[in-house]
Amino acid sequence: MTSARLLFSLLIPSILAEAVAPPRRPNVVMVIFDDLRPVMGVYGDPLASTPYLDAFARGSHVFTRTYSQQSLCAPSRNSLLTGRRPDTLHLYDFYSYWRTFTGNFTTLPQYFKEHGYYTYSCGKVFHPGLSSNNTDDFPLSWSAPAFRPRTEQFMNSPVCPDREGILRKNLICPVELQTQPYKTLPDIESVAEALRFVGSRKSNNREPFFLAMGFHKPHINFRFPRQFLSRFKLSQFFNYTEDSMKPPDMPAVAWNPYTDVRARDDFKHSNISFPYGPISRHQAAQIRQGYYASVAYVDDLFGKLMGGLDLDNTVVVVLGDHGWSLGEHAEWAKYSNFEVALRVPLIIRSPQFPLSQTKYHHGITELLDVFPTLVDLAGLPELPSCQDSQELTCGEGKSLYHQLMGLGTDDDHVALSQYPRPGMLPTKHPNSDKPKLRNIKIMGYSLRTDIYRYTMWVRFHAQNFSRDWHDVYGEELYDHRLDSGEDLNLVPLPEFDDVRQRLRRRLMDLVGS
């Protein structure tokens, strides 16, 4: 045998092995911001200071109308991470663990773990506490225990110094890091740990990783390094919205009295009338300034995180768990079925679909869609659609993979959200912003179509999770072509009755009996 033939025969096995070897699956990074509405430059907000998110979006797919399933942390996150609606999980508060309360449903990180990924969680991904079994669902969802920053224990402690040096539990809390416990903040710790983890995986070329990074901000309190406040002039936020009173045709059951804002030390002595307020114009401007500064702070940390990733081999999804009202309808915080409480940013970047500029998608999408979309982007076996509520591995959302490919816009899709109430009127006890399951008497279901938002508040029976469609406590109909702020409830107007009836039937069909 000649030397050339011998060399060729030796090379054949390696050539064939390379030819049949499956392509290496991409790493996946999911970034979750807490209480983030789309106050970002890439979403057209002129007041925002988000240079790193905006730069990231320039090579990404940006979904402009994505909605949370419930505007509360634990229900929204468990819905996102299991791919199932709150009604399926029977979780509307913070006090149940779906695996023992409803069903042992497979989660998004668990699905990746079962298909060969090393999964790791940093910061607030699952909501801590009972709703994730006090373990962030380890070991089922994660390959190692979830990282929780040590400064997280001080998040609701009096750590905000006032002008006399007294430590307070303030809503607005710009700080010098050296005055804080351990001289740092939770999100700073979480990003440092995420970067450490990414660096530790660079030598492992066989096992891809799934990293979930959960930022605590801009969730209240607005505690951030002081320099971020200086980016925003207070005068910019006085005329943010013209709403100063509850809209006259808003049903009382739809109102959230922002009890958590009222409870903070810098607001609880302001004599804000319960339940409708209003908050003074000066305090309203301060809240908005603090919110935008919090977003600027985590944008800066997001830039550090992206700087440590190999974006040529990493799928990245960025999202918020729900929105936050900044004075629209004279309301604050979340806890409602309005657009500002439900609409969130969703940005996807994939090496499979490289872009030189931002590609916008304007169809209706839901956070439920993230699970099947990431599965498809990673090349994993397709996530089945749920046909029965007791299926353990399935999803109730739709994959956005075909939209990322440029095949269709799915214009006819709708978003379905919901929020519970303990009664018709806002109350402190029980807390109508955050009712416990045993106190829930009414459920508000909200349907977002391309043009309308239709919301229906009906009797809900917490004992068996059923609803009575004939026992109605309020209806809302808003036309986004003319009223993007959802200020004018069209239900009392007879000319919109056909639209209302049509949307009512569609909502009832989607929710079921």
XYZ file of C-alpha atoms in Angstrom:
513
model
C 0.000 0.000 0.000
C 1.366 3.377 -0.999
C 1.876 6.016 1.655
C -0.858 8.162 0.081
C -3.384 5.299 0.188
C -2.363 4.469 3.738
C -2.878 8.081 4.803
C -6.277 8.166 3.107
C -7.409 4.944 4.797
C -6.422 6.367 8.162
C -8.314 9.592 7.530
C -11.561 7.953 6.391
C -12.886 7.131 9.895
C -12.298 10.662 11.170
C -13.816 12.195 8.042
C -16.914 10.010 8.345
C -17.205 10.720 12.060
C -17.085 14.446 11.397
C -19.624 14.130 8.620
C -22.192 12.307 10.761
C -21.522 14.160 14.005
C -24.530 16.274 14.958
C -23.918 20.012 15.092
C -23.124 21.327 18.540
C -26.195 22.765 20.153
C -26.039 26.438 21.117
C -25.813 27.662 24.662
C -28.992 29.387 25.834
C -29.215 32.410 28.133
C -32.574 33.657 29.387
C -32.583 37.085 31.039
C -35.621 38.037 33.140
C -36.182 41.550 34.458
C -38.604 41.989 37.355
C -41.537 44.394 36.739
C -40.071 45.707 33.469
C -42.428 47.426 31.064
C -40.898 48.372 27.685
C -39.242 51.632 28.850
C -36.348 51.197 26.441
C -34.988 53.159 23.537
C -35.523 50.243 21.164
C -39.226 50.339 22.056
C -39.404 54.035 21.217
C -39.255 55.525 24.710
C -37.467 58.906 24.417
C -36.905 59.162 28.193
C -35.172 55.810 28.574
C -31.439 55.386 29.114
C -30.827 51.809 27.962
C -27.775 51.875 25.672
C -26.809 48.229 26.238
C -30.265 46.764 25.690
C -30.643 48.980 22.623
C -27.290 47.825 21.230
C -28.200 44.198 21.871
C -31.523 44.701 20.077
C -29.780 45.931 16.930
C -28.887 42.332 16.084
C -32.084 40.819 17.441
C -35.749 40.134 16.890
C -37.895 42.536 18.910
C -41.494 41.587 19.670
C -43.497 44.731 20.318
C -46.717 43.250 21.689
C -45.901 40.515 24.182
C -48.120 39.951 27.220
C -47.790 38.317 30.603
C -50.431 35.841 31.781
C -50.816 37.551 35.176
C -49.298 40.786 36.467
C -47.842 39.267 39.624
C -44.379 37.740 40.028
C -44.952 34.136 41.151
C -47.951 33.332 38.897
C -46.299 34.967 35.886
C -42.965 33.199 36.362
C -44.470 29.781 37.018
C -46.617 30.219 33.915
C -43.588 31.249 31.838
C -41.380 28.447 33.151
C -43.967 25.655 32.873
C -45.569 26.948 29.667
C -49.023 26.783 31.264
C -51.655 29.341 32.171
C -52.405 30.316 35.784
C -55.781 28.578 35.497
C -53.979 25.338 34.599
C -51.514 25.660 37.471
C -54.199 26.902 39.913
C -51.578 29.353 41.109
C -52.652 32.994 41.493
C -50.668 33.908 44.608
C -47.347 32.956 46.240
C -48.362 30.016 48.392
C -48.621 26.839 46.275
C -46.062 24.607 44.541
C -47.480 23.322 41.291
C -45.769 19.896 41.473
C -47.585 18.958 44.680
C -50.668 21.160 44.301
C -51.659 20.561 40.671
C -49.315 18.326 38.657
C -45.655 17.347 38.274
C -45.297 19.478 35.145
C -42.007 19.711 33.265
C -40.366 23.142 33.316
C -38.400 24.943 30.620
C -34.989 24.448 32.308
C -35.939 20.864 33.214
C -36.681 20.116 29.555
C -33.238 21.393 28.587
C -31.624 19.443 31.447
C -33.315 16.220 30.318
C -31.952 16.792 26.798
C -28.292 17.138 27.680
C -27.939 20.737 28.876
C -26.268 21.861 32.093
C -28.805 24.227 33.652
C -28.047 26.974 36.154
C -30.015 29.805 37.769
C -28.687 33.141 39.025
C -30.809 35.654 40.927
C -34.598 35.786 40.749
C -35.823 33.299 38.151
C -38.470 31.280 39.931
C -40.141 33.342 42.628
C -38.526 32.343 45.928
C -40.506 30.617 48.646
C -43.380 28.149 48.634
C -44.250 28.628 44.948
C -40.909 27.026 43.973
C -40.662 24.631 46.957
C -38.162 26.903 48.769
C -35.486 25.468 46.441
C -36.043 27.323 43.149
C -37.229 23.888 41.938
C -33.813 22.279 42.429
C -32.865 19.538 41.590
C -35.580 18.988 38.978
C -34.997 22.199 37.009
C -31.321 22.862 37.725
C -28.095 20.878 37.519
C -26.755 22.688 40.602
C -28.421 24.666 43.404
C -29.660 28.055 42.241
C -27.485 31.043 43.132
C -29.147 33.519 45.455
C -27.129 36.658 46.290
C -26.339 37.016 49.975
C -27.557 40.641 49.959
C -31.036 39.479 48.908
C -31.900 39.111 52.600
C -31.779 42.908 52.980
C -34.132 43.747 50.108
C -36.981 44.698 52.449
C -34.833 45.904 55.329
C -34.330 49.541 56.397
C -31.214 50.253 54.318
C -32.125 53.632 52.786
C -30.513 56.512 54.712
C -32.602 59.688 54.939
C -31.268 63.226 55.361
C -30.794 62.665 59.111
C -28.933 59.418 58.529
C -31.806 57.270 59.779
C -32.225 54.013 57.829
C -35.660 53.711 56.252
C -37.707 51.297 54.145
C -38.158 53.783 51.321
C -39.689 53.329 47.894
C -37.078 55.560 46.238
C -33.624 54.620 47.462
C -30.553 55.852 45.546
C -27.487 54.716 47.515
C -23.731 54.774 47.751
C -22.584 51.170 47.563
C -20.201 51.503 50.485
C -23.176 52.253 52.774
C -24.977 49.021 51.858
C -24.671 45.555 53.426
C -21.533 43.860 52.059
C -20.989 47.073 50.031
C -22.907 45.724 47.057
C -26.423 45.007 45.738
C -28.167 41.744 44.752
C -28.127 42.259 40.984
C -24.425 43.130 41.021
C -23.755 39.864 42.839
C -25.911 37.848 40.444
C -24.217 39.171 37.314
C -20.784 38.467 38.812
C -21.852 34.888 39.500
C -23.335 34.498 36.010
C -20.067 35.671 34.455
C -18.105 33.301 36.697
C -20.346 30.444 35.570
C -19.987 31.302 31.865
C -16.210 31.466 32.247
C -16.136 28.084 33.958
C -17.976 26.472 31.036
C -15.607 27.640 28.306
C -13.442 24.533 28.626
C -16.472 22.228 28.283
C -17.185 21.878 24.574
C -19.420 18.816 24.792
C -22.191 19.871 27.159
C -24.025 23.095 26.263
C -25.490 25.183 29.060
C -28.802 26.841 29.805
C -28.306 29.883 32.051
C -31.213 31.829 33.531
C -30.283 35.260 34.881
C -32.975 36.987 36.916
C -32.619 40.685 37.754
C -34.488 41.965 40.813
C -34.877 45.463 39.400
C -36.789 47.533 38.499
C -39.004 45.876 41.148
C -39.557 48.126 44.171
C -37.915 49.383 46.142
C -35.986 51.498 43.659
C -32.555 50.885 45.215
C -29.667 51.512 42.848
C -26.275 53.266 42.785
C -26.911 56.972 43.099
C -25.202 57.973 39.856
C -28.037 56.510 37.792
C -30.512 59.024 39.192
C -28.485 61.892 37.725
C -29.286 60.704 34.187
C -32.881 61.883 34.570
C -34.217 65.335 35.328
C -37.235 65.269 37.600
C -38.934 67.860 35.383
C -39.132 65.258 32.575
C -41.666 63.234 34.509
C -44.330 65.716 35.588
C -46.368 65.459 32.376
C -45.759 61.751 31.786
C -49.508 61.109 31.667
C -52.545 63.365 31.856
C -54.377 60.863 34.069
C -54.937 62.260 37.555
C -58.133 60.461 38.586
C -59.715 57.048 38.134
C -61.547 56.981 34.764
C -65.306 57.324 35.434
C -66.363 54.180 33.552
C -63.660 51.918 34.996
C -65.353 49.217 37.122
C -64.281 49.443 40.759
C -63.179 45.802 40.635
C -60.575 46.697 38.007
C -58.786 49.183 40.298
C -55.595 48.295 42.166
C -54.960 50.576 45.184
C -51.141 50.136 45.075
C -50.907 49.107 48.727
C -47.189 48.267 48.510
C -46.339 51.800 47.343
C -48.413 53.329 50.153
C -46.633 51.178 52.770
C -43.137 52.555 52.130
C -41.657 54.936 54.699
C -41.337 57.826 52.250
C -45.035 57.559 51.256
C -47.013 56.182 54.188
C -47.271 59.589 55.905
C -48.463 61.382 52.755
C -52.161 60.961 53.561
C -52.890 59.394 50.182
C -56.637 58.769 50.169
C -57.618 55.094 49.984
C -58.318 53.576 47.551
C -58.191 56.070 44.666
C -55.626 58.618 45.786
C -54.308 60.538 43.970
C -50.583 60.802 44.625
C -49.209 64.343 44.421
C -47.671 65.459 41.127
C -44.251 65.823 42.749
C -44.293 62.345 44.265
C -45.601 60.918 40.994
C -42.651 62.426 39.135
C -40.248 61.031 41.762
C -41.629 57.507 41.357
C -41.215 57.658 37.584
C -37.698 59.038 37.891
C -36.805 56.229 40.329
C -38.257 53.578 38.030
C -36.326 54.828 35.000
C -33.127 55.058 37.058
C -33.624 51.453 38.197
C -33.967 50.370 34.578
C -30.793 52.274 33.650
C -28.963 50.497 36.493
C -29.863 46.987 35.330
C -29.225 47.967 31.707
C -25.647 48.725 32.728
C -25.363 45.293 34.371
C -26.947 43.674 31.315
C -24.146 45.166 29.221
C -21.567 43.537 31.489
C -23.325 40.191 31.167
C -23.470 40.350 27.369
C -19.785 41.257 27.276
C -18.962 37.860 28.777
C -20.998 35.777 26.307
C -20.011 34.223 22.999
C -22.983 35.530 21.034
C -21.903 33.557 17.962
C -22.815 30.363 19.809
C -25.524 31.522 22.202
C -29.268 31.986 21.942
C -30.312 34.896 24.175
C -33.851 35.807 25.152
C -34.611 38.966 27.149
C -37.985 39.595 28.766
C -39.913 41.101 31.668
C -42.229 39.053 33.880
C -44.974 41.733 33.676
C -45.333 45.495 33.432
C -45.835 48.289 35.970
C -48.183 51.273 36.007
C -46.557 54.703 36.241
C -49.655 56.781 36.911
C -51.812 55.684 33.992
C -55.448 55.756 35.210
C -53.898 57.343 38.344
C -52.733 53.824 39.271
C -49.316 52.555 40.318
C -47.545 49.187 40.455
C -48.941 46.062 38.763
C -51.943 44.030 40.007
C -54.287 44.806 37.109
C -55.438 43.711 33.659
C -54.419 46.906 31.882
C -51.959 47.128 29.009
C -49.295 48.858 31.104
C -49.367 46.058 33.695
C -49.314 43.197 31.171
C -47.187 44.301 28.210
C -43.522 43.325 28.453
C -40.393 43.459 26.310
C -39.404 40.300 24.453
C -36.135 40.270 22.505
C -34.615 37.160 20.923
C -31.151 36.844 19.421
C -30.026 33.624 17.757
C -26.897 32.708 15.781
C -29.210 30.725 13.510
C -30.852 33.970 12.362
C -28.095 36.610 12.343
C -29.202 40.193 11.814
C -27.343 43.428 11.135
C -30.193 45.559 12.454
C -33.329 45.262 14.573
C -36.141 43.185 13.131
C -39.508 44.114 14.645
C -42.437 41.720 15.010
C -45.777 43.384 15.717
C -48.070 40.380 16.109
C -49.620 39.447 19.459
C -47.412 37.125 21.496
C -47.455 35.803 25.064
C -44.817 34.790 27.592
C -46.217 31.274 27.174
C -44.563 31.293 23.736
C -41.017 31.452 25.142
C -40.796 27.778 26.200
C -41.593 26.185 22.797
C -39.593 28.857 20.960
C -36.377 28.208 22.895
C -36.847 24.466 22.456
C -36.995 24.941 18.686
C -34.058 27.351 18.596
C -31.906 24.827 20.461
C -32.863 22.040 18.063
C -34.441 19.913 20.793
C -37.420 17.603 20.185
C -40.502 19.726 19.629
C -42.524 20.551 22.748
C -46.002 19.009 22.317
C -49.056 21.239 22.612
C -51.156 20.445 25.674
C -54.262 18.458 24.796
C -55.101 17.619 28.394
C -54.436 19.561 31.588
C -52.768 16.520 33.191
C -50.103 15.985 30.523
C -46.754 16.374 32.254
C -44.612 17.556 29.332
C -46.365 19.987 27.011
C -47.008 23.703 26.505
C -50.006 25.967 26.036
C -48.124 28.593 24.023
C -47.039 28.702 20.390
C -43.518 28.588 19.005
C -42.300 31.817 17.406
C -39.723 29.910 15.369
C -41.521 30.418 12.069
C -41.788 34.146 12.717
C -38.039 34.238 13.340
C -37.604 32.497 9.976
C -39.745 35.184 8.337
C -42.591 32.785 7.564
C -45.846 34.451 8.555
C -46.857 37.085 11.102
C -49.635 35.232 12.943
C -51.856 38.308 12.886
C -54.868 36.456 14.253
C -53.286 35.429 17.540
C -54.575 36.860 20.818
C -53.227 37.115 24.354
C -55.169 35.903 27.377
C -54.375 37.234 30.849
C -56.147 37.181 34.192
C -56.175 38.747 37.648
C -58.010 37.730 40.852
C -59.881 39.914 43.337
C -61.381 39.182 46.776
C -64.424 41.368 46.123
C -65.993 44.109 44.021
C -64.268 46.984 45.820
C -60.604 47.700 46.586
C -59.742 46.647 50.140
C -56.786 46.568 52.521
C -57.961 43.404 54.323
C -57.996 41.156 52.439
C -55.460 42.837 50.190
C -57.237 43.282 46.860
C -53.889 43.770 45.098
C -52.547 40.378 46.221
C -55.408 38.160 47.429
C -54.621 34.717 48.768
C -56.332 31.798 47.060
C -58.849 31.267 49.856
C -60.002 34.908 49.525
C -60.449 34.984 45.747
C -64.095 35.546 44.823
C -63.767 37.200 41.394
C -61.513 36.535 38.397
C -60.884 39.122 35.706
C -60.112 37.609 32.299
C -58.588 39.926 29.704
C -58.402 39.266 25.968
C -55.972 41.303 23.846
C -56.606 41.185 20.105
C -54.902 43.152 17.368
C -57.307 46.058 17.937
C -59.155 45.599 21.220
C -58.714 44.755 24.877
C -61.794 43.135 26.364
C -61.903 42.315 30.085
C -64.636 40.499 31.985
C -64.795 40.151 35.780
C -66.814 37.092 36.841
C -67.602 35.041 39.934
C -64.801 32.582 40.748
C -65.040 29.601 43.078
C -61.633 28.978 44.650
C -62.738 25.654 46.132
C -62.971 23.951 42.743
C -61.412 26.570 40.425
C -64.636 27.110 38.487
C -66.252 30.316 37.276
C -69.807 31.530 36.722
C -70.040 33.452 33.442
C -73.536 34.662 34.345
C -72.379 36.423 37.504
C -70.550 39.439 36.053
C -68.998 42.190 38.211
C -67.610 44.386 35.461
C -66.798 44.607 31.769
C -64.247 46.717 29.917
C -63.679 47.309 26.216
C -60.898 49.498 24.816
C -60.142 50.276 21.164
C -56.370 50.634 20.722
C -56.740 52.345 17.367
C -58.079 55.426 19.156
C -57.271 54.846 22.818
C -53.886 53.210 23.417
C -54.023 54.369 27.043
C -57.225 52.421 27.712
C -58.940 55.440 29.232
C -62.376 55.179 27.561
C -64.407 52.099 28.432
C -66.682 51.467 25.438
C -69.001 48.971 27.156
C -71.714 51.580 27.945
C -71.872 52.685 24.278
C -74.549 50.758 22.324
C -72.729 51.078 19.000
C -69.987 48.771 20.362
C -72.356 46.110 21.673
C -71.806 43.728 18.726
C -68.038 43.939 19.216
C -68.424 43.362 22.948
C -70.613 40.295 22.447
C -68.260 38.827 19.869
C -65.194 39.283 22.081
C -67.097 37.973 25.078
C -67.894 34.727 23.256
C -64.299 34.384 22.107
C -62.951 34.923 25.608
C -65.358 32.381 27.097
C -64.390 29.831 24.427
C -60.692 30.303 25.218
C -61.083 30.055 28.980
C -63.682 27.271 28.953
C -66.235 26.444 31.580
